[in-house]
Backbone as JSON Lines, residues from 0, in Angstrom:
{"i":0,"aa":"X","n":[-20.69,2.17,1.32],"ca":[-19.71,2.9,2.11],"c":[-18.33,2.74,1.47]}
{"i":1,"aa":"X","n":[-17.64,3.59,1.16],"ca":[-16.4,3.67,0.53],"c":[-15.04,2.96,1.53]}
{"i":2,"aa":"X","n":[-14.45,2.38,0.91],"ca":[-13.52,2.01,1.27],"c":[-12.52,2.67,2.07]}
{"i":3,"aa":"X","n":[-11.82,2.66,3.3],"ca":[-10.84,3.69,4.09],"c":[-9.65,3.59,3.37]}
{"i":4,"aa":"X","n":[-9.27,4.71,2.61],"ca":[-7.46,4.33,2.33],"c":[-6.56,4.13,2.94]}
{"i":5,"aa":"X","n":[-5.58,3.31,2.9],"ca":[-4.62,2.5,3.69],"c":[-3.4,3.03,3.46]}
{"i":6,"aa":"X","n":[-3.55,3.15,1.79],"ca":[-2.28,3.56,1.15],"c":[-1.6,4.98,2.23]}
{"i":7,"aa":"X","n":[-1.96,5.75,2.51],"ca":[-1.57,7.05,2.85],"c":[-1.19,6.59,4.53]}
{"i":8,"aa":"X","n":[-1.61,5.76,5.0],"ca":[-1.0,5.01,6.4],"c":[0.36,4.55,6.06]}
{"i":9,"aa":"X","n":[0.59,3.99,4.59],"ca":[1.66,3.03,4.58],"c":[2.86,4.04,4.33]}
{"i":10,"aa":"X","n":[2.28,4.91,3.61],"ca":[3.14,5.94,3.18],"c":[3.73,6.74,4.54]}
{"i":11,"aa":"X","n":[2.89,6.89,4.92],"ca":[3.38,8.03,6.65],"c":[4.4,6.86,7.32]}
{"i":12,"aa":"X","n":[4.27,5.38,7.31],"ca":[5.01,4.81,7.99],"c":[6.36,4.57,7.39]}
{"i":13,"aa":"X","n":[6.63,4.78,6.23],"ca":[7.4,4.68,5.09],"c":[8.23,5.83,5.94]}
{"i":14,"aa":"X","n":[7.85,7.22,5.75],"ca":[8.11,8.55,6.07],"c":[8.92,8.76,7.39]}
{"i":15,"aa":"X","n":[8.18,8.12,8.55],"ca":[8.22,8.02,9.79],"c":[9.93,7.58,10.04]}
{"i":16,"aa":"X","n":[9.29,6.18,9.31],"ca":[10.95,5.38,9.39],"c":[12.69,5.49,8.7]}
{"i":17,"aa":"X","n":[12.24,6.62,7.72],"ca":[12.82,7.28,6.22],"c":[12.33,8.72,5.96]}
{"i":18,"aa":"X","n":[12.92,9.5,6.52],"ca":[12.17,11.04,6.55],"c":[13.01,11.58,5.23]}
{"i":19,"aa":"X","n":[12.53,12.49,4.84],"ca":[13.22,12.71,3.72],"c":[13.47,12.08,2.52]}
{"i":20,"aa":"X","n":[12.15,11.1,2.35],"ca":[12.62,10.3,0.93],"c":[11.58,10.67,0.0]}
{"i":21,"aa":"X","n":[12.28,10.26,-1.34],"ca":[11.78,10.96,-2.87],"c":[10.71,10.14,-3.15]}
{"i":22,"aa":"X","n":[9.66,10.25,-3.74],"ca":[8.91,9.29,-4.61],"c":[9.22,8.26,-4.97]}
{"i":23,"aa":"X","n":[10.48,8.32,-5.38],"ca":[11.22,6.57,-6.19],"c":[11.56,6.07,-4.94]}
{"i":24,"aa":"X","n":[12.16,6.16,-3.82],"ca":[12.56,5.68,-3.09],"c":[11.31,4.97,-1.83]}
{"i":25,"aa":"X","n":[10.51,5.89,-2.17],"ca":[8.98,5.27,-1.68],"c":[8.38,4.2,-2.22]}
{"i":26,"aa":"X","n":[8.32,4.11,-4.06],"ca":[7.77,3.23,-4.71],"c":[8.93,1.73,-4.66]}
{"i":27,"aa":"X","n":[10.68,2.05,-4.07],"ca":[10.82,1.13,-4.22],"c":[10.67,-0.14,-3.19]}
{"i":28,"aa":"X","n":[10.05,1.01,-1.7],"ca":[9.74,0.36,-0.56],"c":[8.78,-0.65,-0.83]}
{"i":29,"aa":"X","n":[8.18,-0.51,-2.02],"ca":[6.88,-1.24,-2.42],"c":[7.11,-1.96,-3.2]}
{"i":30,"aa":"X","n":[8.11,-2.44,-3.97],"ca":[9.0,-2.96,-4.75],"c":[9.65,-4.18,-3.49]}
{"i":31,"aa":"X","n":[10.05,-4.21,-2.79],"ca":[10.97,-5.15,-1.73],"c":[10.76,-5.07,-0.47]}
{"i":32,"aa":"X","n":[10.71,-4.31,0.21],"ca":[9.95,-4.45,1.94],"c":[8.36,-4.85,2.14]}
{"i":33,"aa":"X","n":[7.98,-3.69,1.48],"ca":[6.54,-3.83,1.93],"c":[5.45,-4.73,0.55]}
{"i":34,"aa":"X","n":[6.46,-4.7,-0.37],"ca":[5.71,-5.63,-1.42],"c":[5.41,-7.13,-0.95]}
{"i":35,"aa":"X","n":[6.24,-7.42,0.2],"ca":[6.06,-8.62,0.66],"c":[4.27,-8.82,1.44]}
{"i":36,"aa":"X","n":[3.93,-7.55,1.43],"ca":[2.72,-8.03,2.01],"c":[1.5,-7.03,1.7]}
{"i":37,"aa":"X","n":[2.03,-5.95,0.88],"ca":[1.32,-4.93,0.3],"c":[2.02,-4.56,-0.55]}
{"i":38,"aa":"X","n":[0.84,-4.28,-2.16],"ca":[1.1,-3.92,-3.13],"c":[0.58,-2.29,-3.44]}
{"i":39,"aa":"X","n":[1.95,-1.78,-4.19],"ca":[1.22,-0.62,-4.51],"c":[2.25,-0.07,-5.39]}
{"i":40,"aa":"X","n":[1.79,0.5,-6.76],"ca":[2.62,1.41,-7.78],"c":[2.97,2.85,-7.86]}
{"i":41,"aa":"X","n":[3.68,3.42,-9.05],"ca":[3.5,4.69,-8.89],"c":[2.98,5.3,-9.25]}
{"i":42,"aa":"X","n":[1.92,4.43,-9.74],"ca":[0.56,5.71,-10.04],"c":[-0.38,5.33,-9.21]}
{"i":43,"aa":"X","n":[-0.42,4.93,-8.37],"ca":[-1.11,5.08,-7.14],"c":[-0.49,5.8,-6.14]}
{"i":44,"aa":"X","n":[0.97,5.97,-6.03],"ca":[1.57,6.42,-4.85],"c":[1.45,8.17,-5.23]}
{"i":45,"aa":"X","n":[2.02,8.51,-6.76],"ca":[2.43,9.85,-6.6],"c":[0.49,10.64,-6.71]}
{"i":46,"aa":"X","n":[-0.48,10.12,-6.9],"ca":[-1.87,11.07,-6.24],"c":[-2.04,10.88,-5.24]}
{"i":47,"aa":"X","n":[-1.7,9.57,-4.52],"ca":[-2.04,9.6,-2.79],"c":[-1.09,10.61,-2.09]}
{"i":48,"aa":"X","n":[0.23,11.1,-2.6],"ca":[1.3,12.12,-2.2],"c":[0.93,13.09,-2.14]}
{"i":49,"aa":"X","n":[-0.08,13.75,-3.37],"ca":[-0.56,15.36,-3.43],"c":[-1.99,15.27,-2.73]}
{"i":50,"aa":"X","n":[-2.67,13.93,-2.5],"ca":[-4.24,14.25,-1.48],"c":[-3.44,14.87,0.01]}
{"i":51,"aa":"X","n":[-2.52,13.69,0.22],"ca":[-1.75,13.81,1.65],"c":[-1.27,15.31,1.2]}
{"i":52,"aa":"X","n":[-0.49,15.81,0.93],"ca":[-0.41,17.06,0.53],"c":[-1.12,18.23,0.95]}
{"i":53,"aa":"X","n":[-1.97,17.91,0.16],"ca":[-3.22,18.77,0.85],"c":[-4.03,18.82,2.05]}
{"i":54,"aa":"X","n":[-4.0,17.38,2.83],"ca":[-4.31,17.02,4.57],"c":[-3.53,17.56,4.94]}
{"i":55,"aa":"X","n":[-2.77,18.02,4.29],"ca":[-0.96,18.47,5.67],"c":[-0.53,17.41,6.51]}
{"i":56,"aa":"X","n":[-0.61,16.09,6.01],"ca":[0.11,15.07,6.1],"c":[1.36,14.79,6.44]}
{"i":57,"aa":"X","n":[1.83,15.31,4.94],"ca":[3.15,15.21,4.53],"c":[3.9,16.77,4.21]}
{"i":58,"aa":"X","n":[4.91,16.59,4.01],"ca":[5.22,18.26,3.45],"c":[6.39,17.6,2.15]}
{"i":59,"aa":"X","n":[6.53,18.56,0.97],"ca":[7.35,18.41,0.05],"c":[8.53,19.47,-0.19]}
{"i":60,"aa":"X","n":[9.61,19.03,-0.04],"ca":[10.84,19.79,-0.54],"c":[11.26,19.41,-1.94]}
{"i":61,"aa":"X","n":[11.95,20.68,-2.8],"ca":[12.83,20.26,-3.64],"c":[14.21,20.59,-3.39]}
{"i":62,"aa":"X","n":[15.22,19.56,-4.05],"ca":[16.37,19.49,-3.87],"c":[17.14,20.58,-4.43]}
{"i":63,"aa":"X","n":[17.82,21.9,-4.55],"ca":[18.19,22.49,-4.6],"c":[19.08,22.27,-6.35]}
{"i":64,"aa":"X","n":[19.96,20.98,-6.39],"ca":[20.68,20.76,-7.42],"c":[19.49,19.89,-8.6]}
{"i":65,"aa":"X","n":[18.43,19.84,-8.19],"ca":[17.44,18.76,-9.11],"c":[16.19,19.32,-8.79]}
{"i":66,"aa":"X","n":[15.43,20.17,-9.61],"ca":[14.31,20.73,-8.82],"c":[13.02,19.3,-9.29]}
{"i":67,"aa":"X","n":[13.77,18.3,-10.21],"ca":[12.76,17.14,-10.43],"c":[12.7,16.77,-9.51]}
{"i":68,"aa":"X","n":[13.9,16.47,-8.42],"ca":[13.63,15.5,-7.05],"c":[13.08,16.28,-6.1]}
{"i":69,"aa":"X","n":[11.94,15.52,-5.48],"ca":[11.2,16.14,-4.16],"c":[11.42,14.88,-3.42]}
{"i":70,"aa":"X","n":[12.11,15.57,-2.31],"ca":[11.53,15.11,-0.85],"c":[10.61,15.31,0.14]}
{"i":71,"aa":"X","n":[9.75,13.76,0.49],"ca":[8.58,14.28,1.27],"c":[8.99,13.67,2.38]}
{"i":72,"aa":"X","n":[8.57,14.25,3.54],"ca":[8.63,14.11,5.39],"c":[7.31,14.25,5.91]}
{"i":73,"aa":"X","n":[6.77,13.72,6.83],"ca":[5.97,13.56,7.79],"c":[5.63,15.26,8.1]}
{"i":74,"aa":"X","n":[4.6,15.81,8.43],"ca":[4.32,16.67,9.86],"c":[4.07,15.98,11.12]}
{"i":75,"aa":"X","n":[3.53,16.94,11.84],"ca":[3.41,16.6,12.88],"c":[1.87,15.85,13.06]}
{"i":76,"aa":"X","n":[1.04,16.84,11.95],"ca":[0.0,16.53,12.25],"c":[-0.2,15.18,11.53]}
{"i":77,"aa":"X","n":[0.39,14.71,10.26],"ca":[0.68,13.5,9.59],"c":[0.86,11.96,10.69]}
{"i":78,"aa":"X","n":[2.13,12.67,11.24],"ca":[2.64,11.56,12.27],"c":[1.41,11.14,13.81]}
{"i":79,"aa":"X","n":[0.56,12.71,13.96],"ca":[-0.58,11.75,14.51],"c":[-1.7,10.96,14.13]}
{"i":80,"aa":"X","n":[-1.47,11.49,13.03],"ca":[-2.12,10.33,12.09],"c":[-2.3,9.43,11.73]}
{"i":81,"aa":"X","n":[-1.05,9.14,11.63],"ca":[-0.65,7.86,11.46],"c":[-0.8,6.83,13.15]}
{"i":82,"aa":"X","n":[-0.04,7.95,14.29],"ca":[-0.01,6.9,15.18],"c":[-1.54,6.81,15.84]}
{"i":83,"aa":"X","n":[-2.58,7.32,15.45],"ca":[-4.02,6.71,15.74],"c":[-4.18,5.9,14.67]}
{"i":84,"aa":"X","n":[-4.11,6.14,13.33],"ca":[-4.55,4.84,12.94],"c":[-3.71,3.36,13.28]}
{"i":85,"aa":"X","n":[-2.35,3.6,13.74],"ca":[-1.78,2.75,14.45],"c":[-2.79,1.93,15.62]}
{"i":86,"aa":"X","n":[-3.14,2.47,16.59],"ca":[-3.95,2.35,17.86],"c":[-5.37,1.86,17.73]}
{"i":87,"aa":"X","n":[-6.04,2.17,16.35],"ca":[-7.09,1.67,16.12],"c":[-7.21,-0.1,15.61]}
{"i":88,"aa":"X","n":[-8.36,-0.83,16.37],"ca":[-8.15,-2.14,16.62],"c":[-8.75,-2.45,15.24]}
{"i":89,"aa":"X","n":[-8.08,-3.93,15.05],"ca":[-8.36,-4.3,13.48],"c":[-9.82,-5.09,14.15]}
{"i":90,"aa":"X","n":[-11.02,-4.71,13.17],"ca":[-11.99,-5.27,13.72],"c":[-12.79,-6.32,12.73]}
{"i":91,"aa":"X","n":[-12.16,-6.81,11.06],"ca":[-12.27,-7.27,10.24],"c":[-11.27,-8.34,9.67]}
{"i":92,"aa":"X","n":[-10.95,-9.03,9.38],"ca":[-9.87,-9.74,8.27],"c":[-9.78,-9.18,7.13]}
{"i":93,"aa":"X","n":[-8.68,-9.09,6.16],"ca":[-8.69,-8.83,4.86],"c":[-9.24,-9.58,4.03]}
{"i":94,"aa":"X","n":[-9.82,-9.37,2.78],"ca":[-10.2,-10.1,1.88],"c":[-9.08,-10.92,0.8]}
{"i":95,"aa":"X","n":[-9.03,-11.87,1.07],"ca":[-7.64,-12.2,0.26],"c":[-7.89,-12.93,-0.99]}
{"i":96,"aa":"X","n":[-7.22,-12.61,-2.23],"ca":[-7.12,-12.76,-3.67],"c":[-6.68,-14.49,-3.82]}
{"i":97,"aa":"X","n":[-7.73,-14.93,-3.33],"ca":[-6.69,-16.29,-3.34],"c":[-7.0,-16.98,-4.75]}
{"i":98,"aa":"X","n":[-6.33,-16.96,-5.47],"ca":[-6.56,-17.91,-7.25],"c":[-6.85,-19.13,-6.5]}
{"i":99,"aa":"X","n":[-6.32,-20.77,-6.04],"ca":[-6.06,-21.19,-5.8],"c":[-7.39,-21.59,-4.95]}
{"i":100,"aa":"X","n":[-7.69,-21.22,-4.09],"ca":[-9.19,-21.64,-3.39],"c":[-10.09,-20.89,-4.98]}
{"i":101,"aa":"X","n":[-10.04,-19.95,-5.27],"ca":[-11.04,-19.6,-6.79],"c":[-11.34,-20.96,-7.71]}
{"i":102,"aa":"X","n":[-9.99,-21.42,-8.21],"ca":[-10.57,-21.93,-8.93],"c":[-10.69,-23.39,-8.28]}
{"i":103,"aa":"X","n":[-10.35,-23.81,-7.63],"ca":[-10.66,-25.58,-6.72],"c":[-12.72,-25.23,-6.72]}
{"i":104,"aa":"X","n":[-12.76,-23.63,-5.97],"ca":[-14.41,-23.8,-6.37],"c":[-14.95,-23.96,-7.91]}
{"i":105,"aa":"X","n":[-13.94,-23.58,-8.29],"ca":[-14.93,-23.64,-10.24],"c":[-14.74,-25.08,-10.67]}
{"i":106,"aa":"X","n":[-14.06,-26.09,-9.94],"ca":[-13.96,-27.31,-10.64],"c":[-15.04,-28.23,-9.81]}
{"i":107,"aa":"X","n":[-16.05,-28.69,-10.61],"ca":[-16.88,-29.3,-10.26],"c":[-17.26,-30.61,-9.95]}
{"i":108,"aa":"X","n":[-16.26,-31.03,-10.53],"ca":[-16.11,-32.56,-10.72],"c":[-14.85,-33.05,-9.18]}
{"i":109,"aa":"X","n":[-15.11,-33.75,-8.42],"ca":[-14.16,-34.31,-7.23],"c":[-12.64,-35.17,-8.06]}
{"i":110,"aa":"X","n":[-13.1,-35.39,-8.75],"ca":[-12.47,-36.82,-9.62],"c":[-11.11,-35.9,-10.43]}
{"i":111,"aa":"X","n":[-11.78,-34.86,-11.02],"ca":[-10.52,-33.9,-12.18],"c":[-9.6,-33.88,-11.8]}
{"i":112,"aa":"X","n":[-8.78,-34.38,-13.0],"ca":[-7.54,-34.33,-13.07],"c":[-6.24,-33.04,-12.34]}
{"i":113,"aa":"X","n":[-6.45,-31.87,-12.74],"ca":[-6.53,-30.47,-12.23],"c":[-6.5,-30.46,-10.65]}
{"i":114,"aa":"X","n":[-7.32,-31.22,-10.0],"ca":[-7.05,-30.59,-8.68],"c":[-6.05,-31.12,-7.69]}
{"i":115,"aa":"X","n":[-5.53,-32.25,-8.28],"ca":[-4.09,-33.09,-7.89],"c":[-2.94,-31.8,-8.36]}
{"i":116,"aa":"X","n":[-3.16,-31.53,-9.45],"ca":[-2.19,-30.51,-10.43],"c":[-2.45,-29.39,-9.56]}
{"i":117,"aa":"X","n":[-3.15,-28.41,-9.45],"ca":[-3.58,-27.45,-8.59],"c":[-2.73,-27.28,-6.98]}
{"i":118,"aa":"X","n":[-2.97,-28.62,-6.12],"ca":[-2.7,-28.76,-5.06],"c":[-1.47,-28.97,-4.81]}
{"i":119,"aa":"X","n":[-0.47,-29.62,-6.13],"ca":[0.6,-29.88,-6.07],"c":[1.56,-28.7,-6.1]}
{"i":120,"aa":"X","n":[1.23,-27.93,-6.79],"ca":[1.33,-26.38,-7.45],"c":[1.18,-25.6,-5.99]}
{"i":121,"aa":"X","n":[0.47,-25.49,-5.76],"ca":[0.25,-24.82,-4.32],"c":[1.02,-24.82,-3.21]}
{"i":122,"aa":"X","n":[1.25,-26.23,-3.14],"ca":[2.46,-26.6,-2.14],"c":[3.63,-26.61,-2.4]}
{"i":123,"aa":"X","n":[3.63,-26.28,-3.32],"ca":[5.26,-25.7,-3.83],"c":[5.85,-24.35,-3.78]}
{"i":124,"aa":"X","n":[4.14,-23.53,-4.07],"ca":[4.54,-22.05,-3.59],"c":[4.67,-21.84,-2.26]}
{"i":125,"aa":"X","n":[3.87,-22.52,-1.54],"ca":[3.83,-22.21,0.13],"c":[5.13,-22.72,0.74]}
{"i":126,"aa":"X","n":[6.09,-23.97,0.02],"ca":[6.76,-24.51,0.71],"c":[8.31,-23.19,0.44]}
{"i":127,"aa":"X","n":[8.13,-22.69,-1.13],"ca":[9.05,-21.5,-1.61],"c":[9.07,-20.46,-0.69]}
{"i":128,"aa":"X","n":[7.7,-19.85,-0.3],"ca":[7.4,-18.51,0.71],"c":[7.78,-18.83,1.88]}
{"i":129,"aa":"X","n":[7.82,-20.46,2.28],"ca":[7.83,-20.69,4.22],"c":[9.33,-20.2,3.9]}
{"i":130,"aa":"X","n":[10.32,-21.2,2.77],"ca":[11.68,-20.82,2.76],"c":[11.96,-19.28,3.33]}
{"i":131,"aa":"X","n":[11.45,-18.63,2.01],"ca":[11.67,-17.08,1.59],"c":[11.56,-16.76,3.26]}
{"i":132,"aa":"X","n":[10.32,-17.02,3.95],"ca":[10.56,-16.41,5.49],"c":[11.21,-16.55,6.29]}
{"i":133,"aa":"X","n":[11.46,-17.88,6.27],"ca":[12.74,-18.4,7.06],"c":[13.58,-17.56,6.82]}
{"i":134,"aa":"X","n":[14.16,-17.17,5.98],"ca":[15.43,-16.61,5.66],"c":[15.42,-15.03,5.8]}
{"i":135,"aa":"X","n":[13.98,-14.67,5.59],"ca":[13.58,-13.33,6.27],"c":[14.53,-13.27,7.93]}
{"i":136,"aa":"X","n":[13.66,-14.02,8.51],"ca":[13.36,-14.24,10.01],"c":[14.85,-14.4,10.45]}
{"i":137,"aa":"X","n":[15.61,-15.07,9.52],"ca":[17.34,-14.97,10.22],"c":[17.73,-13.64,9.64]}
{"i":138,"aa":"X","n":[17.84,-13.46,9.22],"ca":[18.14,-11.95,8.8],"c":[17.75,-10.58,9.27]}
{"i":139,"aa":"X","n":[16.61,-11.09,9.69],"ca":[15.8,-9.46,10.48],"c":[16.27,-10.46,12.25]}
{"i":140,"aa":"X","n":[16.31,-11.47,12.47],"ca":[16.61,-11.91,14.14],"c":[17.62,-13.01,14.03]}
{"i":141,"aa":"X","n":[18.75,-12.42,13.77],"ca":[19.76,-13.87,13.85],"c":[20.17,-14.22,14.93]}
{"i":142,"aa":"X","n":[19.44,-14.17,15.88],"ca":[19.77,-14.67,17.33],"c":[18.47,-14.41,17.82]}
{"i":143,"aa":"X","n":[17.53,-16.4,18.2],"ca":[16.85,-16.41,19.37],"c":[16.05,-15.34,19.92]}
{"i":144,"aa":"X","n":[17.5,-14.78,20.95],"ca":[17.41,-13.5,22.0],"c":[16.46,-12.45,21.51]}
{"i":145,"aa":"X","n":[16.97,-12.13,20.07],"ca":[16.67,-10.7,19.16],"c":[15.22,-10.78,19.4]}
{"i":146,"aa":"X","n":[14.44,-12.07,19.35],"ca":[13.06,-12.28,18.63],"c":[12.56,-11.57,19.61]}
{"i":147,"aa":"X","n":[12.94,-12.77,21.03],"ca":[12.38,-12.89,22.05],"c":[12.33,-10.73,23.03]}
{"i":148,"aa":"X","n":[13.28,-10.27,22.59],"ca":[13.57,-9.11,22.82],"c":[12.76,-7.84,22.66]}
{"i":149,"aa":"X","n":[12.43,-8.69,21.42],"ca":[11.18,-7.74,20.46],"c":[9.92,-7.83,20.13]}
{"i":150,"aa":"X","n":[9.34,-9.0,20.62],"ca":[8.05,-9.74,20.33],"c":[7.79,-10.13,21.56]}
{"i":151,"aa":"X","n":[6.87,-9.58,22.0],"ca":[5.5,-9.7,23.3],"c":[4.3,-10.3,22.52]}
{"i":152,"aa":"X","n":[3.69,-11.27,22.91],"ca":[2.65,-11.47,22.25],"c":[2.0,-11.86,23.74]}
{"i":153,"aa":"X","n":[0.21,-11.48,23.91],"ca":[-0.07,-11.93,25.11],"c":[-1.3,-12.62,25.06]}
């Protein structure tokens, strides 16, 4: 069974939130916002643009002074699209690329040197990313209140 594409969800939400933006300005969402937790280039983005294209997804303008720059926007029928796959319940976990549990399984030996090195290594990235969020988390809620304002969890 083939895989469901995601990419064209991320893109409509991209759209949703940013109507009217160019290709580059899409790929750089993927570059710094959403690279934080999804990866994706521009040669993956600009064929998922012309499938959506053709769903009537999305719609494409060109800019009048640059007929290179296109702007793409949501439809209508796009944006319900998006907000059912919104609504639909996650009924799986992702499969995650973890190097780090990979290779601790390829070392066979309990004793190797490597998995002190490995573990040490590890906790240095996790302790870098908790930072990196922290500093997310004041920045997107610098006040308490903000969180609590915006986050229902039940």
């Amino acid at each position: 069974m083939p895989k469901k594409r995601i990419l064209p969800y991320i893109i409509m939400g991209i759209l949703k939130q940013n109507p009217n933006s160019t290709g580059k300005e899409l790929t750089n969402q993927f570059n710094e916002e959403i690279g934080e937790f999804w990866k994706a280039s521009h040669s993956q983005i600009y064929p998922e643009l012309k499938k959506m294209l053709a769903d009537d997804w999305i719609t494409e303008t060109q800019k009048e002074n640059n007929e290179k720059e296109i702007n793409y926007s949501l439809t209508k029928k796009g944006a319900l699209q998006l907000e059912n796959w919104i609504k639909q319940p996650i009924t799986e976990l992702a499969v995650s690329h973890d190097l780090f549990s990979l290779k601790l399984f390829f070392i066979n030996d309990q004793n190797d040197p490597r998995i002190a090195e490995l573990i040490n290594k590890e906790k240095a990235l996790i302790k870098t990313q908790l930072q990196h969020l922290y500093a997310r988390k004041k920045l997107l809620f610098d006040d308490q209140k903000d969180i609590k304002k915006t986050m229902v969890i039940t």
